[in-house]
CSV table of C-alpha atoms in Angstrom, one decimal:
chain,number,residue,atom,x,y,z
A,22,UNK,CA,18.1,-25.6,-18.8
A,23,UNK,CA,19.0,-22.6,-20.9
A,24,UNK,CA,17.1,-20.7,-23.7
A,25,UNK,CA,19.2,-19.0,-26.3
A,26,UNK,CA,18.4,-16.8,-29.2
A,27,UNK,CA,20.0,-18.1,-32.4
A,28,UNK,CA,21.1,-15.3,-34.7
A,29,UNK,CA,23.5,-17.1,-37.0
A,30,UNK,CA,23.5,-20.5,-38.8
A,31,UNK,CA,19.8,-21.2,-37.9
A,32,UNK,CA,19.8,-24.1,-40.3
A,33,UNK,CA,22.1,-26.1,-37.9
A,34,UNK,CA,18.8,-26.9,-36.2
A,35,UNK,CA,17.0,-27.9,-39.4
A,36,UNK,CA,16.2,-31.4,-38.0
A,37,UNK,CA,14.1,-29.7,-35.2
A,38,UNK,CA,12.6,-27.2,-37.5
A,39,UNK,CA,11.4,-29.9,-39.9
A,40,UNK,CA,9.6,-31.7,-37.1
A,41,UNK,CA,7.1,-28.8,-37.1
A,42,UNK,CA,7.2,-27.8,-40.7
A,43,UNK,CA,7.9,-30.7,-43.1
A,44,UNK,CA,9.1,-28.7,-46.0
A,45,UNK,CA,12.4,-26.9,-45.9
A,46,UNK,CA,11.1,-24.4,-48.5
A,47,UNK,CA,8.3,-23.4,-46.1
A,48,UNK,CA,10.8,-22.9,-43.2
A,49,UNK,CA,12.9,-20.8,-45.5
A,50,UNK,CA,10.0,-18.4,-46.0
A,51,UNK,CA,10.1,-17.2,-42.4
A,52,UNK,CA,13.4,-18.4,-40.8
A,53,UNK,CA,15.5,-15.3,-41.8
A,54,UNK,CA,12.9,-12.8,-40.8
A,55,UNK,CA,12.0,-14.5,-37.6
A,56,UNK,CA,13.7,-14.7,-34.2
A,57,UNK,CA,14.7,-18.3,-33.3
A,58,UNK,CA,15.1,-19.6,-29.8
A,59,UNK,CA,16.5,-23.0,-28.8
A,60,UNK,CA,16.1,-24.6,-25.4
A,61,UNK,CA,19.2,-26.5,-24.3
A,62,UNK,CA,19.6,-29.1,-21.5
A,63,UNK,CA,23.2,-30.1,-20.8
A,64,UNK,CA,24.3,-28.4,-24.1
A,65,UNK,CA,21.8,-30.5,-26.1
A,66,UNK,CA,19.3,-28.7,-28.3
A,67,UNK,CA,16.0,-30.1,-27.1
A,68,UNK,CA,13.3,-27.7,-28.3
A,69,UNK,CA,13.1,-24.7,-30.7
A,70,UNK,CA,10.7,-22.0,-31.8
A,71,UNK,CA,10.6,-19.3,-34.3
A,72,UNK,CA,8.5,-16.1,-33.9
A,73,UNK,CA,7.8,-13.3,-36.4
A,74,UNK,CA,6.5,-9.8,-36.0
A,75,UNK,CA,3.4,-9.7,-38.1
A,76,UNK,CA,2.7,-5.9,-37.5
A,77,UNK,CA,-0.1,-4.4,-35.5
A,78,UNK,CA,1.4,-5.7,-32.3
A,79,UNK,CA,0.9,-9.3,-33.4
A,80,UNK,CA,3.7,-11.8,-32.7
A,81,UNK,CA,3.3,-15.1,-34.6
A,82,UNK,CA,4.6,-18.4,-33.4
A,83,UNK,CA,5.7,-19.9,-36.8
A,84,UNK,CA,7.5,-23.1,-35.6
A,85,UNK,CA,7.6,-25.0,-32.4
A,86,UNK,CA,9.2,-28.4,-32.0
A,87,UNK,CA,10.8,-30.7,-29.5
A,88,UNK,CA,13.1,-33.6,-30.2
A,89,UNK,CA,10.9,-36.7,-30.0
A,90,UNK,CA,13.1,-38.2,-27.3
A,91,UNK,CA,12.2,-35.3,-25.0
A,92,UNK,CA,8.5,-34.7,-25.9
A,93,UNK,CA,5.8,-34.6,-23.2
A,94,UNK,CA,8.2,-33.3,-20.6
A,95,UNK,CA,7.2,-29.6,-20.7
A,96,UNK,CA,10.1,-28.2,-22.8
A,97,UNK,CA,7.9,-26.7,-25.5
A,98,UNK,CA,5.7,-25.2,-22.8
A,99,UNK,CA,8.8,-23.6,-21.2
A,100,UNK,CA,9.7,-22.1,-24.5
A,101,UNK,CA,6.3,-20.6,-25.0
A,102,UNK,CA,6.3,-19.2,-21.5
A,103,UNK,CA,9.7,-17.6,-22.2
A,104,UNK,CA,8.3,-16.1,-25.4
A,105,UNK,CA,5.2,-14.8,-23.6
A,106,UNK,CA,7.4,-13.1,-20.9
A,107,UNK,CA,10.0,-11.7,-23.3
A,108,UNK,CA,7.5,-10.1,-25.6
A,109,UNK,CA,4.5,-9.3,-23.4
A,110,UNK,CA,5.3,-5.6,-23.3
A,111,UNK,CA,5.9,-5.3,-27.0
A,112,UNK,CA,3.0,-7.3,-28.5
A,113,UNK,CA,-0.7,-7.6,-27.7
A,114,UNK,CA,-1.4,-10.9,-29.4
A,115,UNK,CA,0.6,-14.2,-29.6
A,116,UNK,CA,-0.8,-15.8,-32.7
A,117,UNK,CA,-0.2,-19.5,-33.5
A,118,UNK,CA,0.6,-20.2,-37.1
A,119,UNK,CA,0.0,-23.9,-37.5
A,120,UNK,CA,-0.8,-24.2,-41.2
A,121,UNK,CA,-3.4,-26.7,-42.2
A,122,UNK,CA,-2.5,-29.5,-39.8
A,123,UNK,CA,-1.1,-28.6,-36.4
A,124,UNK,CA,1.7,-30.9,-35.4
A,125,UNK,CA,0.6,-31.0,-31.7
A,126,UNK,CA,-3.1,-30.2,-31.5
A,127,UNK,CA,-3.4,-31.3,-27.9
A,128,UNK,CA,-0.5,-29.0,-26.8
A,129,UNK,CA,-2.0,-26.1,-28.7
A,130,UNK,CA,-5.5,-26.6,-27.4
A,131,UNK,CA,-4.2,-26.8,-23.9
A,132,UNK,CA,-2.1,-23.7,-24.1
A,133,UNK,CA,-4.0,-21.3,-26.4
A,134,UNK,CA,-7.2,-22.5,-27.8
A,135,UNK,CA,-8.9,-23.0,-24.5
A,136,UNK,CA,-7.5,-20.0,-22.7
């Protein structure tokens, strides 16, 4: 397993991005200003997330998605743990931006809402 920051051609992962945010126009609003990370297993993109600096030491998780074939295997959790470790010294708050309908409410509740 490898997690890599994607700095160029982020739209090559559009199919994953659209799992978490159904409208490409919404993804476009934060994709360029955010940092994108993709988790790979055997060179296959399995899960991705996009985080943005919202100011005041707030990091927002804008997009988090896992290929349906690999869901419920802990990949998204590994990505979130990676983000927490990477940014823990630079940000005080990891905010989850889920819009009106969170794509994975059970995952979010387990990892943030109940902690």
